[in-house]
Amino acid sequence: MTKTFDVVGIGFGPANIALAALFDDEGIFNNSVFLEKSKTPVWQEEMLFENALDIHSNIQNIPHRDLATLRSPRSRYTFMNYLHSTGKLLSHLNMDLLMPMRPDFAGYVSWVSSQLSNYLRTDQAVDKITMLDDIHSHVYRIDVKGKEPVFARNVIVGTGREAYIPKPFQNVIDDDRVFHLTSYKTSHTALMKKGAKNFAVIGSSQSAAEILLHMSKYEPRLELHSFMRRFAYPLKDTSPFMSEIFFPSFTDMYFEADDSLKKRIDMDVHRTNYGACDMDVLTELYRQIYYDKMHGANRITINRLTDIISAEADESGVHLTVRDARTMETRKEIFDGVVLATGFRNIGTSESSVRIPAVLDGISDMLDLSDDGCAQVDRSYRVKLKPGLESAGSLILNGLCETSHGMGDAGSLSLLASRSQIIAGALSWNDGKKNSVSTDEVAAQ
Ligand SMILES: Cc1cc2nc3c(=O)[nH]c(=O)nc-3n(C[C@H](O)[C@H](O)[C@H](O)COP(=O)(O)OP(=O)(O)OC[C@H]3O[C@@H](n4cnc5c(N)ncnc54)[C@H](O)[C@@H]3O)c2cc1C
């Protein structure tokens, strides 16, 4: 006989940590566990580098839109309580920082998660989710690499989105010299140890600019090439009016909008969160390039209006064939490393999207997909299951629903607290519905 949890969370990043904090604050769903693949989870660790203070390596989020405040300012898991409990409150207030430094916010996320360790099992990489049959009350079975399976009445997928690898790089992504920003620190450090001399950075996002700055500050001998389809790095739209996309009322409106209205809104609000950079980072990068030229060096080259046509790797390096959109001429360049600051995959049908998140592959037969084969969710983030599975518990996507719930639902910290409240509400409703069904113990199928 195997224990069945009321709730199993997959991943223990900010999204599921915020949910566990709510469980703890409210004393609900004590019979829950969160499975995290890392041994010691740290918020976006691969991009957590201490840039010089003058670069302001800050987060892009007002810190009180943290893991708890929006649902309960009295929670002990607020950013304010973190500052207070760690003896930093007064000096932090003295700095008058609208956005905290990134290592400080990562410290806050770890501080919250360390208090929730009774919910957490680390070193548990979830491989597959499947569902048991009707006799076993449609309980979910979660397979973990090299470990015993775990059973749950409800599953919360909080794995973060999959990295987007553009087509020209898909044939070389298994090469150690080509890597996404989600493995930047590890991969870049390994290549530096092997004597790498030049890198290409693909994309024009905040992360692309930060990576260029990081490499130029800490590895001054490196030659760096930025490649972007755009004319230049766009400035992030931080207008307070646009920033209302991070209000729960925006999510309500967006969720109800039809596809054409969603597209219209997306075009408008895109630069509040994607493919755009903060002014402090842009100013610093521009100054760095100017400073280098002043000293007769040209360490950072911006290749604007440039498309990557193909990539190949051999023992001499990674060969990029690129085309300048102004002249339509192609040329080949060779690099010791290529960093893809190319973003993440939302649910959808475009080349950069994914119809069903990979972690749901094992259960795809149970999903009520849209006409174009995509996973669908309701306002409470519950994945729609096929008719006949009404007695199954909830399968919830926590932080993967930007297509249905709007900009910022996956790529921002701002809505985590209010989202956990909605998810807990959906779980409680489901719990009431299923109280009559005894699923405390099931035999492994
Ligand atoms: C570099 C970077 C910087 C960002 N900075 C900001 C910012 O300043 N402000 C802002 O508002 N937003 C920011 N974001 C966007 C967003 O808020 C963060 O990505 C946030 O971390 C999302 O939280 P999450 O829990 O959904 O996903 P993640 O943080 O990605 O956490 C997912 C967790 O799940 C684990 N996991 C994944 N797959 C499995 C599996 N199969 N089995 C078990 N565990 C698994 C991972 O190890 C990870 O711990 C940033 C994103 C990135 C990439």
Short mmCIF file of C-alpha atoms and ligand atoms in Angstrom, two decimals:
data_model
loop_
_atom_site.label_atom_id
_atom_site.label_comp_id
_atom_site.label_asym_id
_atom_site.label_seq_id
_atom_site.Cartn_x
_atom_site.Cartn_y
_atom_site.Cartn_z
CA MET A 1 0.00 0.00 0.00
CA THR A 2 1.31 3.42 -0.90
CA LYS A 3 0.53 6.77 0.68
CA THR A 4 -1.45 9.24 -1.41
CA PHE A 5 -0.78 12.93 -0.85
CA ASP A 6 -3.58 15.49 -1.10
CA VAL A 7 -1.27 17.71 -3.14
CA VAL A 8 2.03 17.04 -4.88
CA GLY A 9 3.84 20.06 -6.28
CA ILE A 10 6.43 19.59 -9.00
CA GLY A 11 9.24 22.12 -8.73
CA PHE A 12 10.03 24.43 -5.82
CA GLY A 13 10.69 27.74 -7.52
CA PRO A 14 8.97 30.98 -6.47
CA ALA A 15 5.57 29.87 -7.83
CA ASN A 16 5.26 26.70 -5.77
CA ILE A 17 7.12 28.21 -2.79
CA ALA A 18 4.43 30.92 -2.69
CA LEU A 19 1.76 28.20 -2.65
CA ALA A 20 3.50 26.23 0.12
CA ALA A 21 3.77 29.47 2.13
CA LEU A 22 0.00 29.90 1.81
CA PHE A 23 -0.61 26.28 2.94
CA ASP A 24 1.59 26.96 5.95
CA ASP A 25 0.04 30.34 6.82
CA GLU A 26 -3.49 28.94 6.59
CA GLY A 27 -2.74 25.52 8.06
CA ILE A 28 -4.30 23.76 5.05
CA PHE A 29 -3.20 20.81 2.91
CA ASN A 30 -0.72 19.54 5.48
CA ASN A 31 -0.63 16.26 3.58
CA SER A 32 1.36 17.83 0.72
CA VAL A 33 4.83 17.46 -0.70
CA PHE A 34 6.84 19.42 -3.27
CA LEU A 35 9.34 17.55 -5.45
CA GLU A 36 12.31 19.63 -6.60
CA LYS A 37 14.99 18.37 -8.98
CA SER A 38 17.85 20.49 -7.58
CA LYS A 39 19.70 19.48 -4.44
CA THR A 40 19.58 23.07 -3.15
CA PRO A 41 17.14 25.21 -5.12
CA VAL A 42 18.22 28.84 -5.60
CA TRP A 43 16.11 31.33 -7.59
CA GLN A 44 17.42 31.53 -11.20
CA GLU A 45 20.86 30.52 -9.94
CA GLU A 46 22.46 30.30 -13.38
CA MET A 47 21.83 34.02 -13.91
CA LEU A 48 22.65 35.01 -10.36
CA PHE A 49 25.92 36.79 -10.77
CA GLU A 50 27.15 39.71 -8.79
CA ASN A 51 27.63 42.38 -11.39
CA ALA A 52 29.44 45.46 -10.19
CA LEU A 53 27.19 47.61 -8.01
CA ASP A 54 27.20 50.38 -10.58
CA ILE A 55 25.31 48.06 -12.93
CA HIS A 56 22.47 47.78 -10.44
CA SER A 57 21.92 44.04 -10.79
CA ASN A 58 18.42 44.52 -9.45
CA ILE A 59 15.24 42.55 -9.93
CA GLN A 60 12.41 43.79 -12.13
CA ASN A 61 9.61 43.70 -9.63
CA ILE A 62 8.48 45.90 -6.78
CA PRO A 63 9.55 43.73 -3.83
CA HIS A 64 6.23 43.93 -2.01
CA ARG A 65 4.69 42.01 -4.88
CA ASP A 66 6.51 39.13 -3.24
CA LEU A 67 5.55 35.56 -2.37
CA ALA A 68 2.88 36.60 0.15
CA THR A 69 2.04 40.30 0.62
CA LEU A 70 -0.69 40.60 -2.01
CA ARG A 71 -2.73 37.83 -0.41
CA SER A 72 -1.87 38.74 3.19
CA PRO A 73 0.44 41.56 4.27
CA ARG A 74 0.37 39.94 7.73
CA SER A 75 2.01 36.73 6.46
CA ARG A 76 5.38 35.94 8.00
CA TYR A 77 6.68 35.18 4.48
CA THR A 78 6.79 38.78 3.21
CA PHE A 79 9.90 40.49 1.84
CA MET A 80 9.52 43.07 4.61
CA ASN A 81 9.66 40.36 7.29
CA TYR A 82 12.71 38.86 5.57
CA LEU A 83 14.51 42.21 5.84
CA HIS A 84 13.41 42.57 9.44
CA SER A 85 14.30 39.00 10.46
CA THR A 86 17.73 39.17 8.86
CA GLY A 87 18.58 42.53 10.46
CA LYS A 88 18.68 44.47 7.18
CA LEU A 89 15.48 46.49 7.32
CA LEU A 90 16.84 49.89 8.37
CA SER A 91 19.86 49.85 6.07
CA HIS A 92 17.70 48.59 3.18
CA LEU A 93 15.26 51.45 3.70
CA ASN A 94 18.20 53.87 3.76
CA MET A 95 19.24 52.82 0.26
CA ASP A 96 15.89 53.96 -1.15
CA LEU A 97 15.98 51.11 -3.70
CA LEU A 98 12.72 50.72 -5.58
CA MET A 99 13.85 47.31 -6.85
CA PRO A 100 16.10 45.22 -4.58
CA MET A 101 19.41 43.72 -5.66
CA ARG A 102 18.98 40.33 -7.26
CA PRO A 103 21.12 38.39 -4.73
CA ASP A 104 19.02 39.94 -1.95
CA PHE A 105 15.76 38.80 -3.54
CA ALA A 106 17.24 35.34 -4.17
CA GLY A 107 18.20 35.35 -0.47
CA TYR A 108 14.59 36.17 0.38
CA VAL A 109 13.24 33.29 -1.76
CA SER A 110 15.70 30.88 -0.06
CA TRP A 111 14.75 32.29 3.37
CA VAL A 112 11.08 31.49 2.70
CA SER A 113 11.80 28.04 1.31
CA SER A 114 14.09 27.14 4.24
CA GLN A 115 11.12 27.61 6.59
CA LEU A 116 8.99 25.29 4.47
CA SER A 117 11.43 22.38 4.40
CA ASN A 118 8.81 20.03 5.89
CA TYR A 119 6.97 20.24 2.54
CA LEU A 120 10.07 19.77 0.40
CA ARG A 121 11.88 16.77 -1.09
CA THR A 122 14.98 17.79 -3.04
CA ASP A 123 16.94 15.84 -5.67
CA GLN A 124 13.64 14.58 -7.16
CA ALA A 125 13.53 15.09 -10.92
CA VAL A 126 10.00 14.30 -12.06
CA ASP A 127 9.99 12.27 -15.24
CA LYS A 128 6.35 11.59 -15.93
CA ILE A 129 2.81 12.10 -14.64
CA THR A 130 0.16 9.48 -15.34
CA MET A 131 -3.29 8.76 -13.93
CA LEU A 132 -4.54 5.58 -12.29
CA ASP A 133 -7.88 4.09 -13.34
CA ASP A 134 -11.36 4.66 -11.99
CA ILE A 135 -11.04 1.88 -9.37
CA HIS A 136 -8.15 3.87 -7.91
CA SER A 137 -10.14 7.13 -8.02
CA HIS A 138 -8.05 8.53 -10.88
CA VAL A 139 -5.20 9.25 -8.50
CA TYR A 140 -2.13 10.76 -10.17
CA ARG A 141 1.12 8.78 -10.26
CA ILE A 142 4.29 10.87 -10.41
CA ASP A 143 7.42 9.08 -11.56
CA VAL A 144 10.69 10.46 -10.25
CA LYS A 145 14.03 9.59 -11.89
CA GLY A 146 15.74 6.82 -9.92
CA LYS A 147 13.25 7.05 -7.01
CA GLU A 148 9.97 5.50 -5.90
CA PRO A 149 6.84 6.94 -7.56
CA VAL A 150 4.67 9.36 -5.59
CA PHE A 151 0.84 9.39 -5.63
CA ALA A 152 -1.40 12.44 -5.37
CA ARG A 153 -5.03 13.46 -5.55
CA ASN A 154 -4.01 16.86 -6.94
CA VAL A 155 -0.88 17.89 -8.82
CA ILE A 156 0.56 21.39 -9.14
CA VAL A 157 3.07 21.76 -11.96
CA GLY A 158 5.45 24.61 -11.05
CA THR A 159 8.45 23.69 -13.18
CA GLY A 160 8.93 27.05 -14.91
CA ARG A 161 8.72 27.23 -18.70
CA GLU A 162 10.95 25.28 -21.07
CA ALA A 163 13.85 27.13 -22.66
CA TYR A 164 13.27 28.24 -26.26
CA ILE A 165 16.01 27.04 -28.62
CA PRO A 166 15.56 28.71 -32.04
CA LYS A 167 15.58 26.39 -35.06
CA PRO A 168 19.11 27.18 -36.34
CA PHE A 169 20.54 26.01 -32.99
CA GLN A 170 18.51 22.83 -32.48
CA ASN A 171 21.13 20.64 -34.19
CA VAL A 172 23.96 21.96 -31.98
CA ILE A 173 22.22 22.40 -28.62
CA ASP A 174 23.76 19.18 -27.26
CA ASP A 175 27.22 20.65 -27.84
CA ASP A 176 28.67 22.09 -24.58
CA ARG A 177 29.64 25.27 -26.42
CA VAL A 178 26.03 26.22 -27.25
CA PHE A 179 23.78 26.86 -24.26
CA HIS A 180 20.65 28.69 -23.10
CA LEU A 181 20.83 31.38 -20.41
CA THR A 182 19.31 28.88 -17.95
CA SER A 183 22.72 27.18 -17.81
CA TYR A 184 24.82 30.32 -18.31
CA LYS A 185 27.01 30.27 -15.20
CA THR A 186 27.92 26.58 -15.35
CA SER A 187 28.52 26.43 -19.10
CA HIS A 188 30.36 29.75 -19.39
CA THR A 189 32.66 28.91 -16.46
CA ALA A 190 33.51 25.52 -17.98
CA LEU A 191 34.38 27.12 -21.33
CA MET A 192 36.52 29.80 -19.66
CA LYS A 193 38.52 27.01 -17.99
CA LYS A 194 39.15 25.57 -21.44
CA GLY A 195 40.52 28.94 -22.61
CA ALA A 196 37.54 30.33 -24.57
CA LYS A 197 38.40 33.65 -26.21
CA ASN A 198 35.21 34.78 -27.90
CA PHE A 199 31.46 34.40 -27.36
CA ALA A 200 28.34 35.19 -29.35
CA VAL A 201 25.27 36.29 -27.38
CA ILE A 202 22.01 35.80 -29.28
CA GLY A 203 19.01 38.04 -28.53
CA SER A 204 18.20 41.56 -27.39
CA SER A 205 16.58 40.87 -24.02
CA GLN A 206 17.48 42.09 -20.54
CA SER A 207 19.30 38.78 -20.00
CA ALA A 208 21.35 39.25 -23.21
CA ALA A 209 22.49 42.70 -22.07
CA GLU A 210 23.27 41.43 -18.55
CA ILE A 211 25.34 38.53 -19.91
CA LEU A 212 27.37 40.87 -22.16
CA LEU A 213 28.02 43.15 -19.21
CA HIS A 214 28.93 40.26 -16.95
CA MET A 215 31.44 38.81 -19.40
CA SER A 216 32.94 42.19 -20.26
CA LYS A 217 33.45 43.15 -16.59
CA TYR A 218 34.80 39.85 -15.33
CA GLU A 219 36.62 38.53 -18.39
CA PRO A 220 38.12 41.70 -19.92
CA ARG A 221 40.18 39.73 -22.45
CA LEU A 222 37.08 38.25 -24.11
CA GLU A 223 35.83 39.30 -27.52
CA LEU A 224 32.03 39.53 -27.43
CA HIS A 225 29.54 39.59 -30.30
CA SER A 226 25.90 40.45 -29.75
CA PHE A 227 23.52 39.29 -32.52
CA MET A 228 20.01 40.67 -32.78
CA ARG A 229 17.27 40.79 -35.40
CA ARG A 230 16.27 44.24 -34.17
CA PHE A 231 17.94 47.56 -34.89
CA ALA A 232 18.83 47.97 -31.21
CA TYR A 233 18.06 46.82 -27.67
CA PRO A 234 14.57 48.17 -26.92
CA LEU A 235 13.89 49.96 -23.64
CA LYS A 236 11.51 48.20 -21.27
CA ASP A 237 8.11 49.87 -20.93
CA THR A 238 7.76 50.68 -17.24
CA SER A 239 4.89 53.13 -17.51
CA PRO A 240 2.62 52.78 -14.46
CA PHE A 241 -0.36 52.48 -16.81
CA MET A 242 1.21 49.60 -18.74
CA SER A 243 2.34 47.99 -15.48
CA GLU A 244 -1.32 47.41 -14.66
CA ILE A 245 -0.86 44.18 -16.62
CA PHE A 246 0.52 42.92 -13.31
CA PHE A 247 -2.86 43.46 -11.60
CA PRO A 248 -5.15 40.45 -11.00
CA SER A 249 -7.94 42.47 -12.67
CA PHE A 250 -5.88 42.44 -15.89
CA THR A 251 -5.64 38.65 -15.66
CA ASP A 252 -9.44 38.43 -15.25
CA MET A 253 -10.00 40.61 -18.31
CA TYR A 254 -7.34 38.85 -20.43
CA PHE A 255 -8.63 35.38 -19.59
CA GLU A 256 -12.11 36.30 -20.87
CA ALA A 257 -10.82 38.05 -24.04
CA ASP A 258 -11.16 36.26 -27.39
CA ASP A 259 -8.06 35.41 -29.46
CA SER A 260 -8.09 38.58 -31.53
CA LEU A 261 -8.40 40.84 -28.48
CA LYS A 262 -5.63 38.85 -26.76
CA LYS A 263 -3.36 39.43 -29.79
CA ARG A 264 -4.17 43.14 -29.79
CA ILE A 265 -3.31 43.44 -26.10
CA ASP A 266 -0.11 41.37 -26.47
CA MET A 267 1.23 43.65 -29.21
CA ASP A 268 0.64 46.62 -26.98
CA VAL A 269 2.08 45.31 -23.72
CA HIS A 270 4.89 43.09 -25.04
CA ARG A 271 7.71 45.40 -23.98
CA THR A 272 6.64 45.55 -20.35
CA ASN A 273 8.32 42.19 -19.89
CA TYR A 274 9.91 40.72 -23.03
CA GLY A 275 12.69 41.45 -25.49
CA ALA A 276 13.42 44.72 -23.73
CA CYS A 277 15.94 46.02 -21.20
CA ASP A 278 16.07 48.37 -18.23
CA MET A 279 17.69 51.75 -18.82
CA ASP A 280 20.44 51.20 -16.21
CA VAL A 281 21.71 48.10 -18.02
CA LEU A 282 21.55 49.78 -21.44
CA THR A 283 23.38 52.87 -20.20
CA GLU A 284 26.10 50.75 -18.66
CA LEU A 285 26.54 48.65 -21.80
CA TYR A 286 26.72 51.74 -24.02
CA ARG A 287 29.29 53.33 -21.68
CA GLN A 288 31.36 50.14 -21.67
CA ILE A 289 31.50 50.06 -25.47
CA TYR A 290 32.47 53.76 -25.56
CA TYR A 291 35.14 53.22 -22.89
CA ASP A 292 36.63 50.27 -24.77
CA LYS A 293 36.84 52.26 -28.01
CA MET A 294 38.47 55.15 -26.14
CA HIS A 295 41.21 52.70 -25.15
CA GLY A 296 41.65 51.36 -28.65
CA ALA A 297 39.78 48.13 -28.01
CA ASN A 298 36.66 46.87 -29.67
CA ARG A 299 35.67 44.09 -27.33
CA ILE A 300 31.88 44.25 -27.81
CA THR A 301 30.47 44.22 -31.33
CA ILE A 302 26.75 44.78 -31.81
CA ASN A 303 25.52 42.94 -34.92
CA ARG A 304 22.14 44.59 -35.46
CA LEU A 305 19.44 43.67 -38.00
CA THR A 306 21.14 40.30 -38.30
CA ASP A 307 19.50 36.90 -38.71
CA ILE A 308 21.14 33.64 -37.77
CA ILE A 309 20.77 31.30 -40.73
CA SER A 310 22.49 28.19 -39.40
CA ALA A 311 24.91 26.87 -36.80
CA GLU A 312 27.40 24.03 -37.02
CA ALA A 313 29.96 22.79 -34.54
CA ASP A 314 33.31 21.10 -35.09
CA GLU A 315 36.60 20.89 -33.21
CA SER A 316 37.56 24.42 -34.28
CA GLY A 317 34.45 26.04 -32.77
CA VAL A 318 30.81 26.90 -33.40
CA HIS A 319 30.29 28.26 -36.92
CA LEU A 320 27.41 30.70 -37.35
CA THR A 321 26.14 31.67 -40.77
CA VAL A 322 24.49 35.06 -40.39
CA ARG A 323 22.70 37.44 -42.76
CA ASP A 324 22.72 41.22 -42.54
CA ALA A 325 19.17 42.38 -43.36
CA ARG A 326 20.47 45.71 -44.72
CA THR A 327 22.65 44.19 -47.46
CA MET A 328 21.17 40.65 -47.51
CA GLU A 329 24.76 39.42 -47.55
CA THR A 330 25.62 36.30 -45.58
CA ARG A 331 28.89 35.68 -43.78
CA LYS A 332 30.35 33.01 -41.49
CA GLU A 333 31.77 33.65 -38.04
CA ILE A 334 33.33 31.22 -35.60
CA PHE A 335 32.97 31.27 -31.79
CA ASP A 336 34.27 29.38 -28.77
CA GLY A 337 30.86 29.73 -27.12
CA VAL A 338 27.31 30.76 -28.06
CA VAL A 339 24.83 31.93 -25.41
CA LEU A 340 21.14 31.80 -26.32
CA ALA A 341 19.28 34.59 -24.52
CA THR A 342 16.26 33.56 -26.53
CA GLY A 343 13.48 33.28 -23.98
CA PHE A 344 11.01 30.60 -23.01
CA ARG A 345 8.19 28.55 -24.54
CA ASN A 346 4.55 29.33 -23.86
CA ILE A 347 1.66 27.00 -24.63
CA GLY A 348 0.59 27.52 -28.25
CA THR A 349 1.05 26.55 -31.87
CA SER A 350 3.84 28.88 -33.03
CA GLU A 351 7.35 27.58 -33.69
CA SER A 352 8.54 28.99 -30.37
CA SER A 353 5.66 27.46 -28.38
CA VAL A 354 4.84 24.06 -27.00
CA ARG A 355 1.37 22.51 -27.37
CA ILE A 356 1.63 20.50 -24.14
CA PRO A 357 4.36 21.11 -21.53
CA ALA A 358 6.79 18.16 -21.68
CA VAL A 359 6.12 17.13 -18.08
CA LEU A 360 2.49 16.34 -19.11
CA ASP A 361 3.50 14.03 -22.00
CA GLY A 362 2.64 10.90 -20.01
CA ILE A 363 -0.88 12.13 -19.34
CA SER A 364 -1.64 13.77 -22.69
CA ASP A 365 -4.28 11.11 -23.53
CA MET A 366 -6.34 12.33 -20.55
CA LEU A 367 -6.32 16.00 -21.57
CA ASP A 368 -9.19 17.79 -23.26
CA LEU A 369 -7.09 19.56 -25.88
CA SER A 370 -8.11 22.54 -28.01
CA ASP A 371 -8.84 22.03 -31.74
CA ASP A 372 -5.19 22.80 -32.50
CA GLY A 373 -3.94 20.27 -29.94
CA CYS A 374 -2.98 22.57 -27.06
CA ALA A 375 -3.49 21.97 -23.34
CA GLN A 376 -6.30 24.18 -22.00
CA VAL A 377 -6.75 25.63 -18.52
CA ASP A 378 -9.60 27.34 -16.68
CA ARG A 379 -9.30 30.64 -14.76
CA SER A 380 -8.05 28.70 -11.71
CA TYR A 381 -5.22 27.20 -13.80
CA ARG A 382 -6.80 23.71 -13.80
CA VAL A 383 -5.94 21.73 -16.90
CA LYS A 384 -9.11 20.60 -18.68
CA LEU A 385 -9.44 16.82 -18.52
CA LYS A 386 -11.45 14.65 -20.89
CA PRO A 387 -15.15 14.03 -20.17
CA GLY A 388 -15.52 11.05 -17.84
CA LEU A 389 -12.65 12.18 -15.60
CA GLU A 390 -14.82 14.44 -13.42
CA SER A 391 -13.89 12.48 -10.30
CA ALA A 392 -10.17 13.10 -10.86
CA GLY A 393 -8.43 15.70 -8.71
CA SER A 394 -7.00 18.89 -10.15
CA LEU A 395 -3.97 19.05 -12.40
CA ILE A 396 -2.87 22.67 -12.08
CA LEU A 397 -0.28 24.69 -14.00
CA ASN A 398 1.36 27.24 -11.70
CA GLY A 399 3.40 29.65 -13.81
CA LEU A 400 2.96 28.26 -17.32
CA CYS A 401 -0.21 30.02 -18.47
CA GLU A 402 0.83 33.23 -20.19
CA THR A 403 -1.10 32.34 -23.35
CA SER A 404 -4.42 32.10 -21.52
CA HIS A 405 -3.82 34.41 -18.55
CA GLY A 406 -1.69 37.13 -20.11
CA MET A 407 1.71 38.72 -20.03
CA GLY A 408 3.47 38.30 -16.74
CA ASP A 409 1.62 35.19 -15.63
CA ALA A 410 4.72 33.06 -16.25
CA GLY A 411 7.50 35.59 -16.71
CA SER A 412 6.97 37.73 -13.64
CA LEU A 413 7.07 37.45 -9.88
CA SER A 414 4.36 40.05 -9.42
CA LEU A 415 1.30 37.81 -9.42
CA LEU A 416 2.65 34.86 -7.43
CA ALA A 417 0.83 35.61 -4.16
CA SER A 418 -2.55 36.28 -5.72
CA ARG A 419 -2.16 33.28 -8.03
CA SER A 420 -1.51 30.97 -5.09
CA GLN A 421 -4.72 32.19 -3.50
CA ILE A 422 -6.70 31.27 -6.62
CA ILE A 423 -5.01 27.87 -6.82
CA ALA A 424 -5.62 27.13 -3.12
CA GLY A 425 -9.27 28.10 -3.66
CA ALA A 426 -9.54 25.63 -6.55
CA LEU A 427 -7.92 22.90 -4.45
CA SER A 428 -10.25 23.51 -1.50
CA TRP A 429 -13.29 23.36 -3.76
CA ASN A 430 -12.01 20.13 -5.20
CA ASP A 431 -11.26 18.79 -1.74
CA GLY A 432 -14.87 19.38 -0.67
CA LYS A 433 -16.13 17.67 -3.81
CA LYS A 434 -14.03 14.59 -3.15
CA ASN A 435 -14.48 14.23 0.60
CA SER A 436 -16.84 11.32 0.13
CA VAL A 437 -14.29 9.36 -1.92
CA SER A 438 -11.75 7.43 0.11
CA THR A 439 -8.41 7.75 -1.64
CA ASP A 440 -6.11 7.81 1.35
CA GLU A 441 -4.41 4.63 0.34
CA VAL A 442 -4.07 3.22 -3.16
CA ALA A 443 -2.23 0.25 -4.50
CA ALA A 444 0.48 1.17 -6.98
CA GLN A 445 -0.72 0.28 -10.46
C1 LIG B 1 17.16 35.10 -15.47
C2 LIG B 1 15.78 35.46 -15.05
C3 LIG B 1 15.56 36.57 -14.28
C4 LIG B 1 14.27 36.91 -13.90
N1 LIG B 1 14.11 38.04 -13.18
C5 LIG B 1 12.87 38.42 -12.85
C6 LIG B 1 12.68 39.62 -12.14
O1 LIG B 1 13.63 40.32 -11.82
N2 LIG B 1 11.41 39.99 -11.83
C7 LIG B 1 10.33 39.23 -12.18
O2 LIG B 1 9.20 39.61 -11.87
N3 LIG B 1 10.50 38.08 -12.87
C8 LIG B 1 11.72 37.66 -13.21
N4 LIG B 1 11.89 36.51 -13.93
C9 LIG B 1 10.70 35.76 -14.36
C10 LIG B 1 10.05 34.83 -13.29
O3 LIG B 1 9.52 35.55 -12.25
C11 LIG B 1 10.99 33.86 -12.74
O4 LIG B 1 11.41 33.03 -13.77
C12 LIG B 1 10.46 32.93 -11.62
O5 LIG B 1 11.59 32.24 -11.19
C13 LIG B 1 9.36 31.97 -12.05
O6 LIG B 1 9.10 31.09 -10.98
P1 LIG B 1 8.64 29.58 -11.20
O7 LIG B 1 8.57 28.96 -9.87
O8 LIG B 1 7.44 29.57 -12.06
O9 LIG B 1 9.77 28.90 -12.09
P2 LIG B 1 11.30 28.63 -11.77
O10 LIG B 1 11.92 29.72 -11.01
O11 LIG B 1 11.90 28.27 -13.09
O12 LIG B 1 11.30 27.36 -10.82
C14 LIG B 1 10.95 26.09 -11.28
C15 LIG B 1 11.54 25.06 -10.34
O13 LIG B 1 11.12 23.77 -10.77
C16 LIG B 1 12.22 22.88 -10.79
N5 LIG B 1 11.93 21.86 -11.79
C17 LIG B 1 11.85 22.02 -13.13
N6 LIG B 1 11.55 20.86 -13.73
C18 LIG B 1 11.43 19.93 -12.75
C19 LIG B 1 11.13 18.54 -12.73
N7 LIG B 1 10.90 17.85 -13.86
N8 LIG B 1 11.08 17.89 -11.54
C20 LIG B 1 11.31 18.57 -10.38
N9 LIG B 1 11.62 19.90 -10.34
C21 LIG B 1 11.66 20.57 -11.51
C22 LIG B 1 13.42 23.76 -11.11
O14 LIG B 1 14.62 23.17 -10.67
C23 LIG B 1 13.06 25.05 -10.36
O15 LIG B 1 13.55 25.03 -9.03
C24 LIG B 1 13.17 36.12 -14.31
C25 LIG B 1 13.39 35.00 -15.09
C26 LIG B 1 14.67 34.66 -15.46
C27 LIG B 1 14.88 33.46 -16.32
#
